[in-house]
Amino acid sequence: MKQTVIQNATIINEGKSFIGSVLIENEFIKTIYTGNVPEAILKNALVIDGTGKWLLPGVIDDQVHFREPGLTYKADIYTESRTAVAGGTTSYLEMPNTKPPATTVGEINKKFDRAAETSLANYSFYLGATNDNLEELKKADKKRICGIKVFMGSSTGNMLVDKQETLKKIFSEIDMLIATHCESETIIQQNIAYYKSLYGENLSIRFHPLIRSEEACYQSSAHAVELARKYGSRLHILHLSTAKELTLLESGPLSEKHITAEVCVHHLWFDDRDYETYGNLIKWNPAIKTETDKTALIEAVNNNKIDIVATDHAPHLLSEKQGNIFQAASGGPLVQHSLLLMLELSKQGKINKETVIEKMCHAPARLFHIEKRGFIREGYYADLVVVNPQESFTVTPENILYKCKWSPFEGQTFSSRISKTFVNGNMVYDEGKFSENTTGKELVFNYPE
């Protein structure tokens, strides 16, 4: 029997912060102590002093692109899961736009097999929708596969679902969570033609939020909401980027919602004034938009219109981020710094730290009905993160762990640091060092019938 005690840490969990200790036994949280830990336990366990540290549940990132198979020159399941645990993310849900795309059960099973071999974090995968794979979507195992991904706007990977009859059938016939990328391709193409007619073919990054505009996002999200309401579908709208889209959502407890939404960390941190400084490094789809949008998104996290904070981690080589907006790839690496970023917003007074944990840890577990994860609870898997809130961390080329070797946060100093990360009771990350003797596990989903 392997026992570890994290002693006298500030435990941040389920809306509360308190001094306590956690006993890990093998893979699970055995006991949570608010008083002294029995001496007999301390005598036989590995004891980690948590004094002055924060102890959090591991982050569950519901939207990442780890690029395997087919694009492993810039990322793969091993490198990005390793980087994720260094950033406090212990579980992830990965997207289907790889090469080949994960649009069949056979292809998604290959991903599961690969993750079982190489992933340091826990994992599941979305099955991707196309214009003609409805019957394949119906084969999805709801215990293993986290959801169906529908690109209602084109992005990296050419998986656009634009046939209205197909969308109608997906929303009316699929009885599991449907996660959408919402941008209107029609409006995007109209905007491209308009700005090219005025300014020529070589448009700079400042046009990106004008082409992938507020209206392009709103009209597509509104269409998804309309379909979900009409057919009673379980809809999860990914990476909201505008204040206007928030009018489609309701505040309230997650358990009462059939339509939910996610925001990504870059839309809470950057706004369109930052294009001048960062250029194509902060080119994402949907685009980063105005300061007003950013402020509204932060408020929506606080008032529960937005349910989950994630990353849309989508690495490219720096060489792929060059050129005009039609040449530069959209997306960037984020999982190593997402928790630090959100804790920084907390220290700035924009989101309290208990809300950060709710949106990054608890809510993904609740929304996807993930078995025994996302909380510090007795009997749950010991997916835990120790954070030093008093030691700063500056992002430098030497400590960037992504396979693509760059970050939009290079040079940024965060006022907290990830100290240790446990996955299934194993201390996989410890003060900059990794233990790679174990791999993560498949996530298990217990959707109500």
PDB file of N, CA and C in Angstrom, residues 285-344:
ATOM      1  N   ASN A 285      -9.062  31.090 -33.716  1.00  0.00           N
ATOM      2  CA  ASN A 285     -10.443  31.037 -34.197  1.00  0.00           C
ATOM      3  C   ASN A 285     -11.307  30.453 -33.085  1.00  0.00           C
ATOM      4  N   PRO A 286     -12.318  31.187 -32.587  1.00  0.00           N
ATOM      5  CA  PRO A 286     -12.706  32.547 -32.929  1.00  0.00           C
ATOM      6  C   PRO A 286     -11.632  33.558 -32.510  1.00  0.00           C
ATOM      7  N   ALA A 287     -11.692  34.717 -33.132  1.00  0.00           N
ATOM      8  CA  ALA A 287     -10.685  35.743 -32.891  1.00  0.00           C
ATOM      9  C   ALA A 287     -10.850  36.385 -31.523  1.00  0.00           C
ATOM     10  N   ILE A 288      -9.722  36.840 -30.972  1.00  0.00           N
ATOM     11  CA  ILE A 288      -9.758  37.718 -29.807  1.00  0.00           C
ATOM     12  C   ILE A 288     -10.374  39.036 -30.241  1.00  0.00           C
ATOM     13  N   LYS A 289     -11.316  39.527 -29.432  1.00  0.00           N
ATOM     14  CA  LYS A 289     -12.069  40.704 -29.851  1.00  0.00           C
ATOM     15  C   LYS A 289     -11.818  41.878 -28.904  1.00  0.00           C
ATOM     16  N   THR A 290     -12.833  42.655 -28.551  1.00  0.00           N
ATOM     17  CA  THR A 290     -12.604  43.934 -27.908  1.00  0.00           C
ATOM     18  C   THR A 290     -12.443  43.810 -26.395  1.00  0.00           C
ATOM     19  N   GLU A 291     -11.978  44.881 -25.767  1.00  0.00           N
ATOM     20  CA  GLU A 291     -11.900  44.934 -24.319  1.00  0.00           C
ATOM     21  C   GLU A 291     -13.290  44.782 -23.701  1.00  0.00           C
ATOM     22  N   THR A 292     -14.292  45.356 -24.355  1.00  0.00           N
ATOM     23  CA  THR A 292     -15.675  45.216 -23.867  1.00  0.00           C
ATOM     24  C   THR A 292     -16.096  43.753 -23.855  1.00  0.00           C
ATOM     25  N   ASP A 293     -15.750  43.029 -24.908  1.00  0.00           N
ATOM     26  CA  ASP A 293     -16.062  41.600 -24.954  1.00  0.00           C
ATOM     27  C   ASP A 293     -15.343  40.858 -23.830  1.00  0.00           C
ATOM     28  N   LYS A 294     -14.064  41.141 -23.649  1.00  0.00           N
ATOM     29  CA  LYS A 294     -13.282  40.467 -22.605  1.00  0.00           C
ATOM     30  C   LYS A 294     -13.896  40.712 -21.228  1.00  0.00           C
ATOM     31  N   THR A 295     -14.249  41.945 -20.958  1.00  0.00           N
ATOM     32  CA  THR A 295     -14.840  42.277 -19.662  1.00  0.00           C
ATOM     33  C   THR A 295     -16.169  41.553 -19.459  1.00  0.00           C
ATOM     34  N   ALA A 296     -16.980  41.480 -20.518  1.00  0.00           N
ATOM     35  CA  ALA A 296     -18.273  40.796 -20.426  1.00  0.00           C
ATOM     36  C   ALA A 296     -18.091  39.300 -20.206  1.00  0.00           C
ATOM     37  N   LEU A 297     -17.083  38.727 -20.823  1.00  0.00           N
ATOM     38  CA  LEU A 297     -16.819  37.291 -20.640  1.00  0.00           C
ATOM     39  C   LEU A 297     -16.388  36.990 -19.208  1.00  0.00           C
ATOM     40  N   ILE A 298     -15.554  37.854 -18.645  1.00  0.00           N
ATOM     41  CA  ILE A 298     -15.144  37.670 -17.251  1.00  0.00           C
ATOM     42  C   ILE A 298     -16.359  37.754 -16.335  1.00  0.00           C
ATOM     43  N   GLU A 299     -17.221  38.728 -16.581  1.00  0.00           N
ATOM     44  CA  GLU A 299     -18.425  38.856 -15.762  1.00  0.00           C
ATOM     45  C   GLU A 299     -19.319  37.632 -15.917  1.00  0.00           C
ATOM     46  N   ALA A 300     -19.374  37.065 -17.126  1.00  0.00           N
ATOM     47  CA  ALA A 300     -20.210  35.880 -17.361  1.00  0.00           C
ATOM     48  C   ALA A 300     -19.673  34.650 -16.647  1.00  0.00           C
ATOM     49  N   VAL A 301     -18.354  34.590 -16.453  1.00  0.00           N
ATOM     50  CA  VAL A 301     -17.781  33.527 -15.617  1.00  0.00           C
ATOM     51  C   VAL A 301     -18.254  33.699 -14.182  1.00  0.00           C
ATOM     52  N   ASN A 302     -18.257  34.928 -13.726  1.00  0.00           N
ATOM     53  CA  ASN A 302     -18.640  35.209 -12.338  1.00  0.00           C
ATOM     54  C   ASN A 302     -20.127  35.012 -12.073  1.00  0.00           C
ATOM     55  N   ASN A 303     -20.966  35.292 -13.076  1.00  0.00           N
ATOM     56  CA  ASN A 303     -22.414  35.188 -12.832  1.00  0.00           C
ATOM     57  C   ASN A 303     -23.023  33.887 -13.350  1.00  0.00           C
ATOM     58  N   ASN A 304     -22.160  32.958 -13.766  1.00  0.00           N
ATOM     59  CA  ASN A 304     -22.579  31.599 -14.159  1.00  0.00           C
ATOM     60  C   ASN A 304     -23.344  31.527 -15.468  1.00  0.00           C
ATOM     61  N   LYS A 305     -23.215  32.546 -16.309  1.00  0.00           N
ATOM     62  CA  LYS A 305     -23.679  32.358 -17.688  1.00  0.00           C
ATOM     63  C   LYS A 305     -22.714  31.448 -18.436  1.00  0.00           C
ATOM     64  N   ILE A 306     -21.433  31.580 -18.122  1.00  0.00           N
ATOM     65  CA  ILE A 306     -20.407  30.693 -18.684  1.00  0.00           C
ATOM     66  C   ILE A 306     -20.083  29.642 -17.639  1.00  0.00           C
ATOM     67  N   ASP A 307     -20.006  28.399 -18.075  1.00  0.00           N
ATOM     68  CA  ASP A 307     -19.910  27.267 -17.163  1.00  0.00           C
ATOM     69  C   ASP A 307     -18.499  26.727 -16.986  1.00  0.00           C
ATOM     70  N   ILE A 308     -17.676  26.808 -18.031  1.00  0.00           N
ATOM     71  CA  ILE A 308     -16.349  26.169 -18.011  1.00  0.00           C
ATOM     72  C   ILE A 308     -15.314  27.129 -18.574  1.00  0.00           C
ATOM     73  N   VAL A 309     -14.123  27.105 -17.980  1.00  0.00           N
ATOM     74  CA  VAL A 309     -12.946  27.785 -18.524  1.00  0.00           C
ATOM     75  C   VAL A 309     -11.971  26.716 -18.997  1.00  0.00           C
ATOM     76  N   ALA A 310     -11.539  26.808 -20.251  1.00  0.00           N
ATOM     77  CA  ALA A 310     -10.641  25.815 -20.852  1.00  0.00           C
ATOM     78  C   ALA A 310      -9.562  26.539 -21.650  1.00  0.00           C
ATOM     79  N   THR A 311      -8.892  25.807 -22.549  1.00  0.00           N
ATOM     80  CA  THR A 311      -7.790  26.435 -23.289  1.00  0.00           C
ATOM     81  C   THR A 311      -7.960  26.483 -24.806  1.00  0.00           C
ATOM     82  N   ASP A 312      -8.526  25.464 -25.422  1.00  0.00           N
ATOM     83  CA  ASP A 312      -8.401  25.291 -26.876  1.00  0.00           C
ATOM     84  C   ASP A 312      -6.920  25.249 -27.262  1.00  0.00           C
ATOM     85  N   HIS A 313      -6.114  24.613 -26.415  1.00  0.00           N
ATOM     86  CA  HIS A 313      -4.678  24.425 -26.683  1.00  0.00           C
ATOM     87  C   HIS A 313      -4.500  23.862 -28.097  1.00  0.00           C
ATOM     88  N   ALA A 314      -3.798  24.628 -28.953  1.00  0.00           N
ATOM     89  CA  ALA A 314      -3.703  24.247 -30.372  1.00  0.00           C
ATOM     90  C   ALA A 314      -2.354  24.675 -30.929  1.00  0.00           C
ATOM     91  N   PRO A 315      -1.297  23.899 -30.644  1.00  0.00           N
ATOM     92  CA  PRO A 315       0.052  24.317 -31.017  1.00  0.00           C
ATOM     93  C   PRO A 315       0.326  24.249 -32.516  1.00  0.00           C
ATOM     94  N   HIS A 316       1.118  25.206 -32.962  1.00  0.00           N
ATOM     95  CA  HIS A 316       1.707  25.229 -34.309  1.00  0.00           C
ATOM     96  C   HIS A 316       3.175  25.609 -34.165  1.00  0.00           C
ATOM     97  N   LEU A 317       3.970  25.275 -35.158  1.00  0.00           N
ATOM     98  CA  LEU A 317       5.339  25.775 -35.184  1.00  0.00           C
ATOM     99  C   LEU A 317       5.323  27.283 -35.388  1.00  0.00           C
ATOM    100  N   LEU A 318       6.339  27.954 -34.861  1.00  0.00           N
ATOM    101  CA  LEU A 318       6.430  29.401 -35.074  1.00  0.00           C
ATOM    102  C   LEU A 318       6.439  29.746 -36.564  1.00  0.00           C
ATOM    103  N   SER A 319       7.066  28.903 -37.362  1.00  0.00           N
ATOM    104  CA  SER A 319       7.107  29.158 -38.805  1.00  0.00           C
ATOM    105  C   SER A 319       5.717  29.157 -39.422  1.00  0.00           C
ATOM    106  N   GLU A 320       4.781  28.411 -38.807  1.00  0.00           N
ATOM    107  CA  GLU A 320       3.419  28.352 -39.321  1.00  0.00           C
ATOM    108  C   GLU A 320       2.579  29.554 -38.901  1.00  0.00           C
ATOM    109  N   LYS A 321       3.111  30.363 -37.987  1.00  0.00           N
ATOM    110  CA  LYS A 321       2.386  31.544 -37.512  1.00  0.00           C
ATOM    111  C   LYS A 321       2.804  32.812 -38.260  1.00  0.00           C
ATOM    112  N   GLN A 322       3.559  32.653 -39.336  1.00  0.00           N
ATOM    113  CA  GLN A 322       4.062  33.804 -40.085  1.00  0.00           C
ATOM    114  C   GLN A 322       3.129  34.161 -41.236  1.00  0.00           C
ATOM    115  N   GLY A 323       3.278  35.401 -41.743  1.00  0.00           N
ATOM    116  CA  GLY A 323       2.552  35.825 -42.939  1.00  0.00           C
ATOM    117  C   GLY A 323       1.310  36.635 -42.614  1.00  0.00           C
ATOM    118  N   ASN A 324       0.502  36.887 -43.654  1.00  0.00           N
ATOM    119  CA  ASN A 324      -0.731  37.646 -43.447  1.00  0.00           C
ATOM    120  C   ASN A 324      -1.792  36.755 -42.811  1.00  0.00           C
ATOM    121  N   ILE A 325      -2.994  37.287 -42.611  1.00  0.00           N
ATOM    122  CA  ILE A 325      -3.983  36.507 -41.868  1.00  0.00           C
ATOM    123  C   ILE A 325      -4.497  35.296 -42.635  1.00  0.00           C
ATOM    124  N   PHE A 326      -4.294  35.267 -43.919  1.00  0.00           N
ATOM    125  CA  PHE A 326      -4.707  34.095 -44.683  1.00  0.00           C
ATOM    126  C   PHE A 326      -3.624  33.021 -44.706  1.00  0.00           C
ATOM    127  N   GLN A 327      -2.407  33.391 -44.317  1.00  0.00           N
ATOM    128  CA  GLN A 327      -1.284  32.454 -44.308  1.00  0.00           C
ATOM    129  C   GLN A 327      -0.970  31.932 -42.908  1.00  0.00           C
ATOM    130  N   ALA A 328      -1.097  32.766 -41.898  1.00  0.00           N
ATOM    131  CA  ALA A 328      -0.718  32.390 -40.535  1.00  0.00           C
ATOM    132  C   ALA A 328      -1.740  31.420 -39.950  1.00  0.00           C
ATOM    133  N   ALA A 329      -1.251  30.354 -39.324  1.00  0.00           N
ATOM    134  CA  ALA A 329      -2.136  29.363 -38.696  1.00  0.00           C
ATOM    135  C   ALA A 329      -2.834  29.976 -37.487  1.00  0.00           C
ATOM    136  N   SER A 330      -4.039  29.504 -37.223  1.00  0.00           N
ATOM    137  CA  SER A 330      -4.797  29.939 -36.053  1.00  0.00           C
ATOM    138  C   SER A 330      -4.621  28.930 -34.926  1.00  0.00           C
ATOM    139  N   GLY A 331      -4.340  29.442 -33.737  1.00  0.00           N
ATOM    140  CA  GLY A 331      -4.171  28.575 -32.577  1.00  0.00           C
ATOM    141  C   GLY A 331      -2.825  28.787 -31.923  1.00  0.00           C
ATOM    142  N   GLY A 332      -2.724  28.354 -30.671  1.00  0.00           N
ATOM    143  CA  GLY A 332      -1.467  28.480 -29.951  1.00  0.00           C
ATOM    144  C   GLY A 332      -1.447  27.591 -28.726  1.00  0.00           C
ATOM    145  N   PRO A 333      -0.268  27.367 -28.159  1.00  0.00           N
ATOM    146  CA  PRO A 333      -0.119  26.473 -27.004  1.00  0.00           C
ATOM    147  C   PRO A 333      -0.482  27.183 -25.703  1.00  0.00           C
ATOM    148  N   LEU A 334      -1.222  26.492 -24.808  1.00  0.00           N
ATOM    149  CA  LEU A 334      -1.739  27.166 -23.617  1.00  0.00           C
ATOM    150  C   LEU A 334      -1.749  26.328 -22.337  1.00  0.00           C
ATOM    151  N   VAL A 335      -1.700  24.985 -22.432  1.00  0.00           N
ATOM    152  CA  VAL A 335      -1.988  24.177 -21.237  1.00  0.00           C
ATOM    153  C   VAL A 335      -0.960  24.315 -20.120  1.00  0.00           C
ATOM    154  N   GLN A 336       0.249  24.722 -20.429  1.00  0.00           N
ATOM    155  CA  GLN A 336       1.256  24.840 -19.375  1.00  0.00           C
ATOM    156  C   GLN A 336       0.974  26.022 -18.453  1.00  0.00           C
ATOM    157  N   HIS A 337       0.261  27.022 -18.951  1.00  0.00           N
ATOM    158  CA  HIS A 337       0.130  28.272 -18.204  1.00  0.00           C
ATOM    159  C   HIS A 337      -1.313  28.669 -17.909  1.00  0.00           C
ATOM    160  N   SER A 338      -2.275  27.832 -18.261  1.00  0.00           N
ATOM    161  CA  SER A 338      -3.678  28.228 -18.124  1.00  0.00           C
ATOM    162  C   SER A 338      -4.097  28.413 -16.663  1.00  0.00           C
ATOM    163  N   LEU A 339      -3.712  27.506 -15.785  1.00  0.00           N
ATOM    164  CA  LEU A 339      -4.084  27.646 -14.376  1.00  0.00           C
ATOM    165  C   LEU A 339      -3.387  28.849 -13.757  1.00  0.00           C
ATOM    166  N   LEU A 340      -2.112  29.039 -14.062  1.00  0.00           N
ATOM    167  CA  LEU A 340      -1.404  30.211 -13.543  1.00  0.00           C
ATOM    168  C   LEU A 340      -2.068  31.496 -14.001  1.00  0.00           C
ATOM    169  N   LEU A 341      -2.493  31.527 -15.256  1.00  0.00           N
ATOM    170  CA  LEU A 341      -3.161  32.713 -15.811  1.00  0.00           C
ATOM    171  C   LEU A 341      -4.441  33.010 -15.034  1.00  0.00           C
ATOM    172  N   MET A 342      -5.254  31.973 -14.799  1.00  0.00           N
ATOM    173  CA  MET A 342      -6.516  32.183 -14.106  1.00  0.00           C
ATOM    174  C   MET A 342      -6.294  32.583 -12.645  1.00  0.00           C
ATOM    175  N   LEU A 343      -5.286  32.012 -12.013  1.00  0.00           N
ATOM    176  CA  LEU A 343      -4.980  32.419 -10.642  1.00  0.00           C
ATOM    177  C   LEU A 343      -4.463  33.858 -10.612  1.00  0.00           C
ATOM    178  N   GLU A 344      -3.811  34.275 -11.680  1.00  0.00           N
ATOM    179  CA  GLU A 344      -3.360  35.671 -11.772  1.00  0.00           C
ATOM    180  C   GLU A 344      -4.566  36.611 -11.874  1.00  0.00           C
TER     181      GLU A 344
END
